[in-house]
Coordinates of C-alpha atoms and ligand atoms in Angstrom, one line a residue:
X1 CA 91.8 116.7 88.3
X2 CA 89.7 113.5 88.1
X3 CA 88.3 111.9 91.2
X4 CA 87.1 108.3 91.6
X5 CA 85.8 106.8 94.8
X6 CA 86.4 103.4 96.1
X7 CA 83.0 102.6 97.6
X8 CA 83.7 100.8 100.8
X9 CA 81.0 102.2 103.1
X10 CA 82.7 104.1 106.0
X11 CA 86.1 103.2 104.6
X12 CA 85.3 104.7 101.2
X13 CA 88.2 106.8 99.8
X14 CA 89.1 109.0 96.9
X15 CA 91.6 108.4 94.1
X16 CA 92.7 111.8 92.7
X17 CA 94.4 111.9 89.4
X18 CA 96.0 114.9 87.8
X19 CA 99.2 116.6 86.6
X20 CA 101.2 118.3 89.3
X21 CA 99.1 117.0 92.2
X22 CA 102.2 116.5 94.3
X23 CA 102.4 120.2 94.5
X24 CA 98.8 121.3 94.2
X25 CA 96.8 118.7 96.2
X26 CA 97.0 119.4 100.0
X27 CA 98.1 116.1 101.5
X28 CA 97.3 117.5 104.9
X29 CA 93.6 117.1 104.1
X30 CA 94.0 113.4 104.6
X31 CA 96.0 113.4 107.8
X32 CA 94.3 112.3 111.1
X33 CA 96.7 114.1 113.4
X34 CA 99.7 116.4 113.3
X35 CA 102.3 113.7 112.6
X36 CA 103.3 112.1 109.3
X37 CA 106.0 109.8 108.1
X38 CA 106.8 109.8 104.4
X39 CA 108.3 106.4 103.4
X40 CA 110.2 106.3 100.1
X41 CA 113.3 104.9 98.6
X42 CA 116.8 106.0 97.5
X43 CA 115.7 106.4 93.8
X44 CA 112.5 108.3 94.3
X45 CA 113.6 110.5 97.2
X46 CA 116.0 112.7 95.3
X47 CA 113.3 113.5 92.7
X48 CA 110.1 113.8 94.7
X49 CA 110.7 113.9 98.5
X50 CA 111.4 117.7 98.6
X51 CA 108.1 118.4 96.8
X52 CA 106.0 116.3 99.1
X53 CA 107.7 117.7 102.3
X54 CA 107.1 121.2 100.9
X55 CA 103.5 120.3 100.3
X56 CA 103.0 119.2 103.9
X57 CA 105.0 122.1 105.4
X58 CA 102.7 124.6 103.5
X59 CA 99.9 123.2 105.7
X60 CA 102.1 123.5 108.8
X61 CA 103.0 119.8 109.0
X62 CA 106.6 119.0 109.8
X63 CA 106.7 115.5 108.4
X64 CA 109.4 113.0 109.1
X65 CA 110.8 110.9 106.2
X66 CA 112.4 107.5 105.8
X67 CA 114.5 106.3 102.9
X68 CA 114.5 102.6 102.2
X69 CA 116.8 100.7 99.8
X70 CA 115.3 100.3 96.3
X71 CA 114.2 96.9 95.0
X72 CA 111.9 93.9 95.3
X73 CA 114.6 92.0 97.2
X74 CA 114.2 94.5 100.1
X75 CA 110.4 93.9 100.4
X76 CA 110.8 91.8 103.5
X77 CA 110.4 91.8 107.2
X78 CA 113.8 93.3 107.9
X79 CA 113.0 96.4 105.8
X80 CA 109.5 96.6 107.4
X81 CA 111.2 96.7 110.7
X82 CA 113.1 99.8 109.6
X83 CA 109.7 101.6 109.2
X84 CA 108.7 100.6 112.8
X85 CA 112.2 101.7 114.0
X86 CA 111.6 105.1 112.3
X87 CA 108.1 105.5 113.8
X88 CA 109.3 104.7 117.3
X89 CA 112.5 106.8 117.0
X90 CA 110.4 109.8 115.9
X91 CA 107.9 109.0 118.6
X92 CA 104.9 108.7 116.3
X93 CA 101.6 107.9 118.1
X94 CA 98.4 106.3 117.0
X95 CA 97.2 109.4 115.2
X96 CA 100.1 109.4 112.8
X97 CA 99.8 109.0 109.0
X98 CA 102.2 107.0 106.8
X99 CA 102.6 108.3 103.3
X100 CA 103.9 105.9 100.7
X101 CA 105.9 107.7 98.0
X102 CA 107.1 105.3 95.3
X103 CA 106.2 102.3 93.3
X104 CA 104.4 99.1 94.4
X105 CA 107.2 97.9 96.6
X106 CA 107.1 101.0 98.8
X107 CA 103.3 101.1 98.7
X108 CA 102.8 97.5 99.7
X109 CA 105.4 97.7 102.6
X110 CA 104.2 101.1 103.9
X111 CA 100.5 99.9 103.8
X112 CA 101.4 96.8 105.7
X113 CA 103.4 98.9 108.3
X114 CA 100.4 101.1 108.7
X115 CA 98.1 98.1 109.2
X116 CA 100.4 96.8 112.0
X117 CA 101.8 99.9 113.8
X118 CA 99.8 100.4 117.0
X119 CA 97.2 98.0 115.5
X120 CA 96.6 100.3 112.6
X121 CA 97.2 103.9 111.7
X122 CA 96.2 106.1 108.8
X123 CA 98.0 106.0 105.5
X124 CA 98.0 107.6 102.1
X125 CA 99.2 106.2 98.8
X126 CA 101.2 108.5 96.5
X127 CA 102.2 106.0 93.7
X128 CA 104.9 107.1 91.3
X129 CA 105.1 104.1 88.8
X130 CA 102.4 103.4 86.3
X131 CA 101.9 99.9 87.8
X132 CA 101.3 101.4 91.2
X133 CA 99.0 104.1 89.9
X134 CA 96.7 101.7 88.1
X135 CA 97.0 98.7 90.4
X136 CA 98.9 98.3 93.6
X137 CA 97.9 101.6 95.3
X138 CA 94.2 100.8 94.9
X139 CA 92.4 98.1 96.8
X140 CA 94.2 97.6 100.0
X141 CA 96.4 94.6 99.4
X142 CA 99.5 95.2 101.4
X143 CA 102.4 92.7 102.1
X144 CA 106.0 91.8 102.3
X145 CA 107.7 88.8 100.8
X146 CA 108.9 85.7 102.7
X147 CA 111.7 83.4 101.5
X148 CA 109.0 80.8 100.9
X149 CA 107.1 83.1 98.5
X150 CA 106.0 86.6 97.3
X151 CA 103.5 88.6 99.4
X152 CA 103.1 85.8 101.9
X153 CA 102.9 88.1 104.9
X154 CA 100.3 90.8 104.6
X155 CA 96.9 92.3 105.2
X156 CA 94.0 93.9 103.5
X157 CA 94.2 97.5 104.7
X158 CA 92.8 100.4 102.8
X159 CA 94.4 103.8 102.5
X160 CA 92.6 107.1 103.3
X161 CA 93.4 108.4 99.8
X162 CA 95.3 107.7 96.6
X163 CA 97.0 110.7 95.1
X164 CA 98.2 110.2 91.5
X165 CA 100.4 112.9 90.1
X166 CA 100.8 111.9 86.4
X167 CA 103.9 114.1 86.1
X168 CA 105.9 111.6 88.0
X169 CA 105.7 109.2 85.1
X170 CA 108.1 111.5 83.1
X171 CA 111.0 110.1 85.1
X172 CA 110.0 106.5 84.9
X173 CA 112.3 104.2 82.9
X174 CA 110.8 102.8 79.7
X175 CA 110.7 99.2 80.8
X176 CA 108.8 100.1 84.0
X177 CA 106.4 102.2 82.0
X178 CA 105.6 99.2 79.6
X179 CA 105.2 96.9 82.7
X180 CA 102.5 99.3 84.0
X181 CA 100.8 99.3 80.5
X182 CA 100.4 95.5 80.9
X183 CA 98.0 96.1 83.8
X184 CA 96.2 98.9 81.9
X185 CA 95.6 96.6 78.9
X186 CA 94.5 93.9 81.4
X187 CA 91.5 96.1 82.5
X188 CA 90.4 96.5 78.9
X189 CA 90.6 92.7 78.3
X190 CA 88.7 91.7 81.5
X191 CA 86.1 94.4 81.9
X192 CA 85.7 97.0 79.1
X193 CA 85.7 96.3 75.4
X194 CA 85.3 100.0 74.6
X195 CA 88.3 100.9 76.7
X196 CA 90.3 98.2 74.8
X197 CA 89.4 99.7 71.5
X198 CA 90.4 103.1 72.8
X199 CA 93.7 101.7 73.9
X200 CA 94.3 100.3 70.4
X201 CA 93.6 103.7 68.9
X202 CA 95.7 105.6 71.4
X203 CA 98.6 103.3 72.0
X204 CA 101.1 105.6 70.1
X205 CA 100.3 108.7 72.2
X206 CA 100.2 106.5 75.3
X207 CA 103.7 105.2 74.6
X208 CA 104.9 108.7 74.0
X209 CA 103.5 109.5 77.5
X210 CA 101.0 112.1 76.2
X211 CA 99.6 113.5 79.5
X212 CA 95.9 113.6 78.4
X213 CA 96.0 110.1 77.1
X214 CA 97.7 108.7 80.1
X215 CA 95.4 110.5 82.5
X216 CA 92.4 108.9 80.8
X217 CA 94.1 105.4 80.8
X218 CA 94.8 105.7 84.5
X219 CA 91.3 107.0 85.3
X220 CA 89.5 104.2 83.5
X221 CA 91.9 101.6 85.0
X222 CA 91.3 102.9 88.5
X223 CA 87.5 103.1 87.9
X224 CA 87.5 99.4 86.9
X225 CA 89.7 98.4 89.8
X226 CA 87.6 100.5 92.3
X227 CA 84.4 98.8 91.0
X228 CA 85.9 95.3 91.4
X229 CA 87.3 96.0 94.9
X230 CA 84.0 97.5 96.1
X231 CA 82.3 94.3 95.0
X232 CA 84.8 91.9 96.5
X233 CA 87.3 93.6 98.8
X234 CA 89.0 90.4 100.1
X235 CA 89.0 88.3 96.9
X236 CA 86.3 85.8 97.8
X237 CA 85.2 85.8 94.1
X238 CA 85.1 88.3 91.3
X239 CA 88.3 90.2 92.4
X240 CA 90.3 87.2 91.1
X241 CA 89.6 88.4 87.5
X242 CA 92.3 91.1 88.2
X243 CA 94.7 88.2 87.9
X244 CA 94.3 87.6 84.2
X245 CA 97.6 86.3 82.9
X246 CA 99.1 86.3 86.4
X247 CA 99.2 82.5 87.0
X248 CA 101.2 82.1 83.7
X249 CA 103.2 85.2 84.6
X250 CA 104.0 84.1 88.1
X251 CA 105.4 80.8 86.7
X252 CA 107.7 82.8 84.4
X253 CA 108.8 85.0 87.3
X254 CA 109.4 82.1 89.6
X255 CA 111.3 80.2 86.8
X256 CA 113.6 83.2 86.5
X257 CA 113.8 83.5 90.3
X258 CA 112.4 87.0 90.0
X259 CA 115.7 88.2 88.5
X260 CA 115.0 88.8 84.8
X261 CA 111.6 90.0 83.6
X262 CA 109.6 92.6 85.4
X263 CA 106.2 91.5 86.8
X264 CA 104.3 93.4 84.1
X265 CA 106.5 91.8 81.4
X266 CA 105.6 88.3 82.7
X267 CA 101.9 89.4 82.9
X268 CA 102.0 90.6 79.3
X269 CA 103.2 87.2 78.0
X270 CA 100.9 85.5 80.4
X271 CA 97.8 87.4 79.2
X272 CA 98.6 86.2 75.6
X273 CA 98.7 82.6 76.8
X274 CA 95.4 83.1 78.7
X275 CA 93.9 84.7 75.5
X276 CA 95.2 81.8 73.4
X277 CA 93.6 79.2 75.7
X278 CA 90.4 81.2 75.6
X279 CA 90.5 81.1 71.8
X280 CA 91.1 77.3 71.9
X281 CA 88.2 76.9 74.2
X282 CA 86.0 78.7 71.6
X283 CA 85.4 81.8 73.8
X284 CA 87.1 84.3 71.6
X285 CA 87.9 84.4 67.8
X286 CA 91.4 84.2 66.4
X287 CA 91.0 87.9 65.4
X288 CA 90.2 88.8 69.0
X289 CA 93.3 86.8 70.1
X290 CA 95.5 88.7 67.6
X291 CA 94.1 92.0 68.7
X292 CA 95.2 91.3 72.3
X293 CA 98.6 90.1 71.1
X294 CA 99.2 93.1 68.8
X295 CA 98.2 95.6 71.6
X296 CA 100.5 93.9 74.1
X297 CA 103.4 94.0 71.6
X298 CA 102.7 97.7 70.8
X299 CA 103.1 98.4 74.5
X300 CA 106.7 97.1 74.3
X301 CA 106.0 93.9 76.2
X302 CA 107.1 90.4 75.4
X303 CA 104.6 88.3 73.5
X304 CA 106.2 84.9 74.0
X305 CA 107.4 83.2 77.2
X306 CA 111.2 83.1 77.7
X307 CA 112.9 80.6 75.4
X308 CA 114.3 78.4 78.1
X309 CA 111.1 77.6 80.0
X310 CA 109.5 74.3 79.1
X311 CA 105.9 73.0 79.3
X312 CA 106.9 70.9 82.3
X313 CA 108.4 73.9 84.1
X314 CA 105.2 75.8 83.5
X315 CA 102.9 73.1 84.7
X316 CA 104.9 72.4 87.9
X317 CA 105.2 76.1 88.7
X318 CA 101.6 76.7 88.0
X319 CA 100.7 73.7 90.2
X320 CA 102.4 75.5 93.1
X321 CA 100.6 78.8 92.5
X322 CA 98.5 80.1 95.4
X323 CA 95.4 80.3 93.2
X324 CA 95.1 76.5 93.1
X325 CA 92.1 75.8 95.2
X326 CA 91.3 72.3 96.5
X327 CA 94.0 70.9 94.2
X328 CA 92.3 72.3 91.1
X329 CA 94.0 74.9 89.0
X330 CA 91.8 77.9 88.6
X331 CA 92.6 80.3 85.7
X332 CA 91.3 83.6 84.6
X333 CA 90.1 83.2 81.0
X334 CA 88.4 85.5 78.6
X335 CA 84.7 84.9 78.0
X336 CA 84.8 87.5 75.3
X337 CA 87.1 90.6 74.7
X338 CA 86.1 92.8 77.7
X339 CA 84.8 90.0 79.9
X340 CA 86.6 87.5 82.1
X341 CA 85.8 84.4 84.2
X342 CA 87.6 82.5 86.8
X343 CA 87.3 78.8 86.1
X344 CA 88.9 75.4 86.7
X345 CA 86.8 74.0 83.9
X346 CA 89.2 73.7 81.0
X347 CA 90.7 70.5 79.4
X348 CA 94.3 70.0 80.5
X349 CA 95.4 69.1 76.9
X350 CA 94.1 72.5 75.8
X351 CA 96.2 74.2 78.5
X352 CA 99.2 72.1 77.4
X353 CA 98.7 73.1 73.8
X354 CA 99.3 76.8 74.5
X355 CA 102.5 76.1 76.5
X356 CA 105.9 75.8 74.9
X357 CA 106.8 72.3 73.7
Ligands
NAD401 P1 108.8 99.1 92.1 O1 108.1 99.7 93.3 O2 110.0 98.3 92.4 O3 109.3 100.4 91.2 C1 110.0 100.1 90.0 C2 111.3 101.0 89.9 O4 110.9 102.3 89.6 C3 112.0 101.1 91.3 O5 113.4 101.1 91.0 C4 111.6 102.4 91.8 O6 112.5 103.0 92.7 C5 111.5 103.2 90.5 N1 110.6 104.4 90.5 C6 109.4 104.5 91.1 N2 108.8 105.7 90.7 C7 109.7 106.3 89.9 C8 109.6 107.5 89.1 N3 108.5 108.3 89.1 N4 110.7 107.8 88.4 C9 111.8 107.0 88.3 N5 111.9 105.8 89.0 C10 110.8 105.5 89.7 O7 107.9 98.3 91.2 P2 106.3 98.5 90.8 O8 106.2 97.8 89.5 O9 105.8 99.8 91.0 O10 105.6 97.5 91.9 C11 105.9 96.2 92.0 C12 105.4 95.7 93.3 O11 104.0 95.9 93.4 C13 105.6 94.2 93.6 O12 106.2 94.0 94.9 C14 104.3 93.6 93.5 O13 104.1 92.5 94.4 C15 103.4 94.7 94.0 N6 102.0 94.7 93.5 C16 101.1 94.9 94.5 C17 99.7 94.9 94.1 C18 98.7 95.1 95.1 O14 97.5 95.0 94.8 N7 99.0 95.5 96.3 C19 99.4 94.8 92.7 C20 100.4 94.6 91.8 C21 101.7 94.6 92.2
LIG402 N1 96.4 93.1 91.8 C1 95.3 92.3 92.0 C2 94.4 92.8 93.1 O1 94.6 93.9 93.6 O2 93.6 92.1 93.5

């Protein structure tokens, strides 16, 4: 087992990574009282809920569970209310612990429910998608969507622990796995050139889901995310580098009304656009740009934006992005391979030149 700590003073917490942790890691160690509610969905529950309930019952905890519908379209206030209904129906008090068992949708909703219920109760993240294991379960961003936009209603609220059982990735569909790899590659691009080289050398075993390779990739990703979050928990500055490719990616997702590409797929194509702009700004060489593109392609991700999105679509959708501060579009660009900056200092014609005609 590998352990990484998110250093947030009294709110510091461990991320534990290992094969079979759903069975072997005592979840009861992170409970604050005798009550617990496992929140999951109809896809994940049949595969992993019995194991987690068994884990808790071995420590004498008779946990309740709640199964939500599966999908981003259910990440809203109505579904959140179902969590509060469950908590009140089962008479959970302020010492209860919510356990999020699932991907980023379940993690974000359960975390936000924990932030709100009785003004804040304990919670544990048990992420089961690669994206959730390397990104959404770490760092305390919790939210639901509103019809006006994604993740508009939420809170920063840190878990007590993140328990990553790498075995859960064996049942993850290929597209979801590739989408998670986009975020893994992102960490190499923004913060660690050696990790990027390691990913290039190990992309084949990684895509075959070799357990040693994937444990290392998750561990390094979580180390980088933990470091960035510890430096800037509420995204006043450096945390924004975690959004490499996301402004372009969000434009793609919004253009498709969140119905076609997965988030990680849009981020994959978005990171290539960000790398191309970085190259045109003279920050990275053409060879660096091609390395990024080749790795993203090898992870099974799209390397071009969808055919039907135009430059005008991109510009208008990027203009609405929440990362626009004081009317100036801020982008995450590469300073070099392994180093990112957040800047609004780029010529608009260079931005236009990387977008489709
Ligand atoms: P997801 O939660 O929708 O999961 C993807 C699919 O995989 C779902 O159908 C799910 O039921 C299924 N699944 C989950 N684990 C499985 C397993 N082990 N085996 C088989 N199927 C499994 O999507 P996601 O990509 O995990 O998360 C996306 C969400 O995360 C978005 O809502 C996004 O806004 C959010 N997010 C949050 C942060 C953050 O910092 N909080 C960061 C990135 C993304
Ligand atoms: N996923 C970006 C962040 O956590 O800040």
